[in-house]
Coordinates of C-alpha atoms in Angstrom, one line a residue:
X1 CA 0.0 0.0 0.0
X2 CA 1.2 3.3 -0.7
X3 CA 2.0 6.1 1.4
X4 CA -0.2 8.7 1.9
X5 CA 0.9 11.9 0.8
X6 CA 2.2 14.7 3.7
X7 CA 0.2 18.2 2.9
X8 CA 2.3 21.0 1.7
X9 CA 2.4 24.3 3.1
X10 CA 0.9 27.1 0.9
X11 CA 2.2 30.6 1.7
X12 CA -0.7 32.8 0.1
X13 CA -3.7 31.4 -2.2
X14 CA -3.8 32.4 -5.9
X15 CA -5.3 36.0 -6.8
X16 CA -7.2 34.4 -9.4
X17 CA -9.0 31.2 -9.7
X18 CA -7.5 29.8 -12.7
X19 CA -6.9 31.2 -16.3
X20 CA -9.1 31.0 -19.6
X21 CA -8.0 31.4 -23.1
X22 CA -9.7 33.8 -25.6
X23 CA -9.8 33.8 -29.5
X24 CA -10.1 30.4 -30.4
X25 CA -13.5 29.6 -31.5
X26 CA -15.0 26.3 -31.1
X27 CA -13.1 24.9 -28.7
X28 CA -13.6 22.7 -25.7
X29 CA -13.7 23.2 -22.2
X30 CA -11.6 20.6 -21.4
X31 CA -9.6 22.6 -18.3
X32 CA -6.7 21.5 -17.1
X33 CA -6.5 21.1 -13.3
X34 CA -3.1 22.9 -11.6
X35 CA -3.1 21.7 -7.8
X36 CA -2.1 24.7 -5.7
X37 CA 0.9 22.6 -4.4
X38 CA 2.0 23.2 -7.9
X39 CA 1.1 26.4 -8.2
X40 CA 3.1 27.3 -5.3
X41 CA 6.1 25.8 -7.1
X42 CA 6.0 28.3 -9.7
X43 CA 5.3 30.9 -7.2
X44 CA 8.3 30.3 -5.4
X45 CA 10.9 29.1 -7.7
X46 CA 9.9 31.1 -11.5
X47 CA 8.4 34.1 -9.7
X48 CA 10.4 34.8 -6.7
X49 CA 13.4 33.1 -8.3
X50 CA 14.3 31.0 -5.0
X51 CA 16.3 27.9 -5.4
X52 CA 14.6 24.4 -5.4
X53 CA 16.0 23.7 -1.3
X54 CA 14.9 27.4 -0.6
X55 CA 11.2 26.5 -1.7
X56 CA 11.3 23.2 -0.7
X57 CA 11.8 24.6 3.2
X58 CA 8.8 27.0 2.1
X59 CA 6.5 24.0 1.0
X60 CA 7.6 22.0 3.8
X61 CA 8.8 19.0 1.2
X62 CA 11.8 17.3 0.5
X63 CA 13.7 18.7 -2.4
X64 CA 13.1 15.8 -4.6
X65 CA 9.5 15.8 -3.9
X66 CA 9.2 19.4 -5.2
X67 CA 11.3 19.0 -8.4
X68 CA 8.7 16.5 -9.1
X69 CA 5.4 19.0 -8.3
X70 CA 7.3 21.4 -10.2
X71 CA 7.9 19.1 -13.2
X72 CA 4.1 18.0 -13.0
X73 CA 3.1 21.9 -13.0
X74 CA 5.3 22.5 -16.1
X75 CA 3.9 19.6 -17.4
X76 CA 0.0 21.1 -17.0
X77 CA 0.3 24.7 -18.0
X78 CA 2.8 23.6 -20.9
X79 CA -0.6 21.7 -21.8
X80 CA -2.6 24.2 -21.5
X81 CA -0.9 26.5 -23.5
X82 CA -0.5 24.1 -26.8
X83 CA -3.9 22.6 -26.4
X84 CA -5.8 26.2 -26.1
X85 CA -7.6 24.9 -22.3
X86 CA -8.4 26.9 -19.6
X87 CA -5.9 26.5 -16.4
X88 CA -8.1 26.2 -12.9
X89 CA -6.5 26.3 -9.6
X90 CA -8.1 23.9 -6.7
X91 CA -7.5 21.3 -4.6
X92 CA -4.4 19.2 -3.9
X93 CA -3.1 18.1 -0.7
X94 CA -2.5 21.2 0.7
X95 CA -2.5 23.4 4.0
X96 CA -2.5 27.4 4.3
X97 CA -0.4 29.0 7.3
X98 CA -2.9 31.8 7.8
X99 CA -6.3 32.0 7.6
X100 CA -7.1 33.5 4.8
X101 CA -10.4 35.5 3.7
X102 CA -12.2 36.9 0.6
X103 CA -14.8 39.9 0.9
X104 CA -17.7 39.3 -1.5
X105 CA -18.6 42.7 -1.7
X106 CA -14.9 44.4 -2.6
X107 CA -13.2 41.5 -3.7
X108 CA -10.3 41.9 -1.6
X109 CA -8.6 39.0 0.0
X110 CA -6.5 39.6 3.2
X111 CA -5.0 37.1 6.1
X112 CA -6.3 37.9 9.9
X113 CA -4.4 36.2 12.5
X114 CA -7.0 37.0 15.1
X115 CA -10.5 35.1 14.9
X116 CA -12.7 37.7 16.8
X117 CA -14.7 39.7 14.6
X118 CA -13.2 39.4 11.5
X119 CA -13.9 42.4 8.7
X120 CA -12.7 43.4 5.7
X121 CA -9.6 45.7 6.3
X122 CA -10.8 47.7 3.1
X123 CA -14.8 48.2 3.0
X124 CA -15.5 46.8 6.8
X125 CA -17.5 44.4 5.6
X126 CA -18.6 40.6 7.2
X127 CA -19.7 39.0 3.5
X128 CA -16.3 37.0 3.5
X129 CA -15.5 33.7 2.5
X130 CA -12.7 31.2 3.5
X131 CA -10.0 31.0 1.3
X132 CA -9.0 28.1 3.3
X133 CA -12.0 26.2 2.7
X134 CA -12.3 27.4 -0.9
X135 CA -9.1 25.8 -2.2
X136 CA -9.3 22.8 0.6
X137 CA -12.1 21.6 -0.2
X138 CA -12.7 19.9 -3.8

């Protein structure tokens, strides 16, 4: 039996929920999946140009274990791109080291470390939703 798989630790959760391509008529939605533990990779190592042990002490991984996420990432947007399918972020086997929230009514999304009375820091508002529960749940 194989072993289950340790969560990875995600830093901050995408701005975006995925990405869709435009100008190509007729084709199919077939999406392609990008697990945030992937997207994290990219994050970390094309984005803030750390080096794979760097990120890998980020993610809470071994370094092997994130060439392979990163390879498998790669693998999925490089998809994406040549096929002409949309790129949506969700699930994997994840876990967030803040809470983090989304107002529904600005569209912000901020981190609170305190769990009293939690607001929007930009319109004041309680219509939030977990970004935690969002991207952990599938």
């Amino acid at each position: 039996m194989p072993r289950r798989k340790r969560n990875r630790r995600i830093q901050v959760p995408p701005v975006i929920k995925g990405m869709s391509v435009f100008g190509v008529r007729g084709r199919k939605s077939n999406e392609v999946i990008l697990h945030l533990e992937e997207y994290e990779a990219i994050r970390l190592l094309d984005y803030q140009n750390l080096t794979q042990e760097e990120a890998a002490v980020f993610m809470d991984v071994s370094r092997p274990t994130l060439t392979r996420i990163y390879e498998e990432a790669r693998n999925k947007v490089a998809t994406a791109f040549v096929e002409g399918r949309d790129l949506i972020f969700r699930g994997g086997d994840i876990y967030f080291d803040k809470n983090w929230y989304k107002c529904n009514d600005c569209k912000a999304s901020f981190s609170d470390y305190a769990e009293e009375n939690i607001k929007c820091p930009v319109c004041q508002s309680d219509n939030l939703i977990s970004l935690n529960d969002y991207y952990t749940s599938e």
